[in-house]
Each structure stands twice: as structure tokens, then as C-alpha cells.
């Protein structure tokens, strides 16, 4: 079985391919020669995931899935949430995003946060949604050099390490994307094996 993952983010692609395994061939947008800038105009993660999946499904007539992920910080009323990638501006600069978030939490004792991933799957004309959440907290400074995005400042519950200090195997075994992708993988196994 082949599925198009509506992304060209190589980190996400590697993560998802590692979780799903070789039972399903996961193609990127690049693999289907799609270089369109798909607008993410919804105000929810679910909405953006559906926009991307529907766009690819309608334009290329392929079974596909898309995700949207947000970091939701309790003390900031769920910010940056759906705007996580563009929190510090349209350039989608991870360093600037982390700097802004840490600045906004200066003097704040409540550092509770969660990463949430929503995956929208369109297969054989049917739409299905999967949610993955990992709870944790925001550190006071960056820690570690692995991962991407907000990984250096996010410490998952039960750990003293940030995502960026963990091996990719360790992070992948507990991450929000892992949890959503595992649901996707189990669904595909049940329905199409």
C-alpha cells in the first residue's frame, strides 16, 4: 500500500516512516512532484490537517494523510497552538519561536504545556482523524541539539530531558506524532491488512 504524506519536512517524514514501518510505503509531496504551497488557513490543528489532506487528495487523486502539530502552553491560554510554526513571524524560524515563547513565560511559574498532533487521513474516499498528545512543561532555557522546532525547550512528563536531548528512538517512542501515527498505523492494519 502507498500513502502520500502531505509534507516535505524530512524530520517528520523520517519519524512517520520509522513508526509505520515498511508495511506501508510513505511518499512525500516531493515524491509526487507537488511543490505547491498549501495554505493553512484554519484556526484549529484539525482544520489545517484536513485542508492539506483534501488539497492533495483532490488535486492528485491519491490516498493521503496530513498532519498539523501545535505546542499548547497553559499559562499562555493555549498559545502558540495552531500558530506554533509562525509564532515569531512568517519566516517559521524555530530559534525565534523558542525565544519569543521563553520571553512570554518570563517570571511565570506555571510551565505546563502539551504537544498535540492531529492527522487527517483520506483513504478510499473516507476521512478519518487521529489525535496524539504528550504532556510536559517548558524549560527555562534550551537544552540539547537533537530534534527540531520546540524540542530543546519541551520536557515530556516523567523525564528530566528535553526532546532535543533524547535519541530519536526515545523521542519517537513517546511523542505526540508517534501517538497519532500509531493510531493511524493500527487503523490501516485493522482495515487493510
mmCIF file of C-alpha atoms in Angstrom:
data_model
loop_
_atom_site.group_PDB
_atom_site.id
_atom_site.type_symbol
_atom_site.label_atom_id
_atom_site.label_comp_id
_atom_site.label_asym_id
_atom_site.label_seq_id
_atom_site.Cartn_x
_atom_site.Cartn_y
_atom_site.Cartn_z
ATOM 1 C CA UNK A 1 0.000 0.000 0.000
ATOM 2 C CA UNK A 2 1.158 3.522 -0.822
ATOM 3 C CA UNK A 3 0.116 6.647 1.059
ATOM 4 C CA UNK A 4 1.182 10.215 0.400
ATOM 5 C CA UNK A 5 2.137 12.190 3.494
ATOM 6 C CA UNK A 6 1.401 15.841 2.694
ATOM 7 C CA UNK A 7 4.780 17.140 3.835
ATOM 8 C CA UNK A 8 8.295 17.827 2.656
ATOM 9 C CA UNK A 9 9.601 18.138 6.223
ATOM 10 C CA UNK A 10 12.299 15.443 6.261
ATOM 11 C CA UNK A 11 12.236 15.168 10.081
ATOM 12 C CA UNK A 12 8.506 14.413 10.101
ATOM 13 C CA UNK A 13 8.884 12.035 7.164
ATOM 14 C CA UNK A 14 11.645 10.022 8.859
ATOM 15 C CA UNK A 15 9.689 9.931 12.127
ATOM 16 C CA UNK A 16 6.482 8.694 10.469
ATOM 17 C CA UNK A 17 8.268 6.150 8.235
ATOM 18 C CA UNK A 18 10.052 4.738 11.303
ATOM 19 C CA UNK A 19 6.739 4.356 13.176
ATOM 20 C CA UNK A 20 4.707 2.864 10.316
ATOM 21 C CA UNK A 21 7.494 0.545 9.173
ATOM 22 C CA UNK A 22 7.706 -0.976 5.719
ATOM 23 C CA UNK A 23 4.150 -2.324 5.657
ATOM 24 C CA UNK A 24 3.033 0.928 4.014
ATOM 25 C CA UNK A 25 5.137 2.923 1.576
ATOM 26 C CA UNK A 26 5.011 6.556 2.694
ATOM 27 C CA UNK A 27 5.603 9.051 -0.114
ATOM 28 C CA UNK A 28 6.355 12.748 0.380
ATOM 29 C CA UNK A 29 4.952 15.640 -1.638
ATOM 30 C CA UNK A 30 8.289 15.725 -3.437
ATOM 31 C CA UNK A 31 7.793 12.089 -4.467
ATOM 32 C CA UNK A 32 4.587 13.036 -6.319
ATOM 33 C CA UNK A 33 6.178 16.190 -7.716
ATOM 34 C CA UNK A 34 3.995 18.540 -5.657
ATOM 35 C CA UNK A 35 5.727 21.807 -4.879
ATOM 36 C CA UNK A 36 2.583 23.807 -4.091
ATOM 37 C CA UNK A 37 2.461 25.989 -1.025
ATOM 38 C CA UNK A 38 -0.726 24.641 0.558
ATOM 39 C CA UNK A 39 -2.328 27.403 2.634
ATOM 40 C CA UNK A 40 -3.021 26.555 6.271
ATOM 41 C CA UNK A 41 -5.852 28.991 6.929
ATOM 42 C CA UNK A 42 -7.871 27.150 9.585
ATOM 43 C CA UNK A 43 -7.832 28.229 13.211
ATOM 44 C CA UNK A 44 -7.556 24.654 14.505
ATOM 45 C CA UNK A 45 -4.988 21.884 14.041
ATOM 46 C CA UNK A 46 -7.740 19.572 12.794
ATOM 47 C CA UNK A 47 -8.842 22.163 10.229
ATOM 48 C CA UNK A 48 -5.335 22.626 8.839
ATOM 49 C CA UNK A 49 -4.695 18.881 8.622
ATOM 50 C CA UNK A 50 -7.958 18.453 6.687
ATOM 51 C CA UNK A 51 -7.187 21.368 4.330
ATOM 52 C CA UNK A 52 -3.839 19.811 3.377
ATOM 53 C CA UNK A 53 -5.175 16.262 3.009
ATOM 54 C CA UNK A 54 -8.179 17.369 0.937
ATOM 55 C CA UNK A 55 -5.983 19.522 -1.305
ATOM 56 C CA UNK A 56 -3.647 16.616 -2.132
ATOM 57 C CA UNK A 57 -6.483 14.111 -2.485
ATOM 58 C CA UNK A 58 -8.448 16.341 -4.861
ATOM 59 C CA UNK A 59 -5.506 17.555 -6.958
ATOM 60 C CA UNK A 60 -3.586 14.255 -7.268
ATOM 61 C CA UNK A 61 -6.358 11.697 -6.677
ATOM 62 C CA UNK A 62 -4.238 9.700 -4.207
ATOM 63 C CA UNK A 63 -4.825 8.214 -0.771
ATOM 64 C CA UNK A 64 -3.044 10.550 1.602
ATOM 65 C CA UNK A 65 -2.731 11.997 5.048
ATOM 66 C CA UNK A 66 -1.614 15.296 6.509
ATOM 67 C CA UNK A 67 -0.822 16.444 9.996
ATOM 68 C CA UNK A 68 -0.735 19.631 11.946
ATOM 69 C CA UNK A 69 1.030 19.974 15.251
ATOM 70 C CA UNK A 70 0.906 22.634 17.877
ATOM 71 C CA UNK A 71 2.528 23.375 21.197
ATOM 72 C CA UNK A 72 -0.126 24.483 23.668
ATOM 73 C CA UNK A 73 1.089 26.334 26.773
ATOM 74 C CA UNK A 74 -1.354 26.523 29.678
ATOM 75 C CA UNK A 75 -0.188 29.897 31.090
ATOM 76 C CA UNK A 76 -0.497 31.452 27.603
ATOM 77 C CA UNK A 77 -4.105 30.244 27.102
ATOM 78 C CA UNK A 78 -3.011 27.538 24.656
ATOM 79 C CA UNK A 79 -0.581 29.673 22.636
ATOM 80 C CA UNK A 80 1.173 29.250 20.293
ATOM 81 C CA UNK A 81 -1.158 26.369 19.307
ATOM 82 C CA UNK A 82 -2.121 26.416 15.637
ATOM 83 C CA UNK A 83 0.410 29.248 15.102
ATOM 84 C CA UNK A 84 3.367 27.277 16.531
ATOM 85 C CA UNK A 85 5.437 27.299 13.317
ATOM 86 C CA UNK A 86 4.835 31.022 12.722
ATOM 87 C CA UNK A 87 4.753 32.199 16.347
ATOM 88 C CA UNK A 88 7.541 34.747 15.872
ATOM 89 C CA UNK A 89 6.653 35.594 12.255
ATOM 90 C CA UNK A 90 6.041 34.182 8.800
ATOM 91 C CA UNK A 91 9.681 33.051 8.402
ATOM 92 C CA UNK A 92 8.907 29.955 10.554
ATOM 93 C CA UNK A 93 12.200 30.361 12.434
ATOM 94 C CA UNK A 94 12.492 27.815 15.270
ATOM 95 C CA UNK A 95 15.063 29.816 17.214
ATOM 96 C CA UNK A 96 12.937 32.975 17.071
ATOM 97 C CA UNK A 97 9.825 30.993 18.051
ATOM 98 C CA UNK A 98 11.564 29.496 21.108
ATOM 99 C CA UNK A 99 12.986 32.887 22.088
ATOM 100 C CA UNK A 100 9.551 34.513 21.929
ATOM 101 C CA UNK A 101 7.947 31.689 23.934
ATOM 102 C CA UNK A 102 10.603 31.781 26.660
ATOM 103 C CA UNK A 103 10.287 35.563 26.799
ATOM 104 C CA UNK A 104 6.497 35.339 27.156
ATOM 105 C CA UNK A 105 6.952 32.923 30.073
ATOM 106 C CA UNK A 106 9.482 35.082 31.946
ATOM 107 C CA UNK A 107 8.547 35.074 35.641
ATOM 108 C CA UNK A 108 5.772 32.523 35.067
ATOM 109 C CA UNK A 109 5.774 29.517 37.445
ATOM 110 C CA UNK A 110 3.158 27.526 35.546
ATOM 111 C CA UNK A 111 5.194 25.984 32.718
ATOM 112 C CA UNK A 112 2.701 23.210 31.847
ATOM 113 C CA UNK A 113 2.372 22.529 28.141
ATOM 114 C CA UNK A 114 1.400 19.847 25.701
ATOM 115 C CA UNK A 115 2.296 18.972 22.153
ATOM 116 C CA UNK A 116 -0.686 17.892 20.075
ATOM 117 C CA UNK A 117 -0.691 16.329 16.628
ATOM 118 C CA UNK A 118 -3.796 15.805 14.521
ATOM 119 C CA UNK A 119 -3.565 13.520 11.477
ATOM 120 C CA UNK A 120 -6.230 13.658 8.776
ATOM 121 C CA UNK A 121 -6.343 10.542 6.587
ATOM 122 C CA UNK A 122 -8.244 10.297 3.313
ATOM 123 C CA UNK A 123 -8.328 6.740 2.036
ATOM 124 C CA UNK A 124 -10.734 5.245 -0.483
ATOM 125 C CA UNK A 125 -12.749 8.466 -0.229
ATOM 126 C CA UNK A 126 -13.197 8.265 3.558
ATOM 127 C CA UNK A 127 -11.876 10.837 6.033
ATOM 128 C CA UNK A 128 -10.560 9.806 9.437
ATOM 129 C CA UNK A 129 -8.884 11.850 12.213
ATOM 130 C CA UNK A 130 -6.272 10.731 14.763
ATOM 131 C CA UNK A 131 -5.038 12.728 17.779
ATOM 132 C CA UNK A 132 -1.788 12.375 19.692
ATOM 133 C CA UNK A 133 -0.946 14.333 22.842
ATOM 134 C CA UNK A 134 2.132 14.387 25.061
ATOM 135 C CA UNK A 135 2.012 16.460 28.222
ATOM 136 C CA UNK A 136 5.026 18.136 29.742
ATOM 137 C CA UNK A 137 6.472 21.510 30.587
ATOM 138 C CA UNK A 138 8.551 24.289 29.104
ATOM 139 C CA UNK A 139 12.108 24.552 30.421
ATOM 140 C CA UNK A 140 13.655 27.917 31.336
ATOM 141 C CA UNK A 141 16.385 27.514 28.721
ATOM 142 C CA UNK A 142 17.236 25.465 25.656
ATOM 143 C CA UNK A 143 18.649 22.006 26.328
ATOM 144 C CA UNK A 144 20.025 19.623 23.706
ATOM 145 C CA UNK A 145 20.775 19.721 19.987
ATOM 146 C CA UNK A 146 18.603 16.962 18.501
ATOM 147 C CA UNK A 147 15.092 17.144 17.127
ATOM 148 C CA UNK A 148 13.530 20.261 15.651
ATOM 149 C CA UNK A 149 11.041 23.003 16.408
ATOM 150 C CA UNK A 150 10.420 23.491 20.120
ATOM 151 C CA UNK A 151 12.170 20.230 21.114
ATOM 152 C CA UNK A 152 15.015 21.980 23.043
ATOM 153 C CA UNK A 153 12.564 23.612 25.486
ATOM 154 C CA UNK A 154 9.930 20.863 25.886
ATOM 155 C CA UNK A 155 10.370 18.326 28.698
ATOM 156 C CA UNK A 156 7.820 15.500 28.500
ATOM 157 C CA UNK A 157 6.137 14.240 31.689
ATOM 158 C CA UNK A 158 8.219 11.664 33.526
ATOM 159 C CA UNK A 159 11.513 12.844 32.039
ATOM 160 C CA UNK A 160 14.229 15.277 33.088
ATOM 161 C CA UNK A 161 15.428 15.590 29.488
ATOM 162 C CA UNK A 162 14.062 17.794 26.736
ATOM 163 C CA UNK A 163 13.001 16.172 23.467
ATOM 164 C CA UNK A 164 16.210 17.620 21.976
ATOM 165 C CA UNK A 165 18.357 15.687 24.489
ATOM 166 C CA UNK A 166 16.770 12.338 23.645
ATOM 167 C CA UNK A 167 17.751 9.925 20.927
ATOM 168 C CA UNK A 168 15.297 9.959 18.027
ATOM 169 C CA UNK A 169 14.248 6.401 19.033
ATOM 170 C CA UNK A 170 13.442 7.554 22.567
ATOM 171 C CA UNK A 171 11.540 10.634 21.400
ATOM 172 C CA UNK A 172 9.672 8.670 18.729
ATOM 173 C CA UNK A 173 8.503 6.140 21.328
ATOM 174 C CA UNK A 174 6.651 8.775 23.387
ATOM 175 C CA UNK A 175 5.995 11.762 21.115
ATOM 176 C CA UNK A 176 2.654 13.277 20.119
ATOM 177 C CA UNK A 177 3.363 12.423 16.483
ATOM 178 C CA UNK A 178 4.154 8.839 17.494
ATOM 179 C CA UNK A 179 0.842 8.544 19.333
ATOM 180 C CA UNK A 180 -1.189 9.912 16.407
ATOM 181 C CA UNK A 181 0.802 7.893 13.834
ATOM 182 C CA UNK A 182 0.430 4.707 15.891
ATOM 183 C CA UNK A 183 -3.364 5.179 15.786
ATOM 184 C CA UNK A 184 -3.126 5.698 12.016
ATOM 185 C CA UNK A 185 -0.939 2.609 11.660
ATOM 186 C CA UNK A 186 -3.301 0.453 13.766
ATOM 187 C CA UNK A 187 -6.270 1.675 11.770
ATOM 188 C CA UNK A 188 -4.562 0.746 8.484
ATOM 189 C CA UNK A 189 -3.632 -2.654 9.913
ATOM 190 C CA UNK A 190 -7.205 -3.386 11.023
ATOM 191 C CA UNK A 191 -8.847 -2.179 7.834
ATOM 192 C CA UNK A 192 -6.411 -3.037 5.060
ATOM 193 C CA UNK A 193 -4.177 -5.948 6.099
#
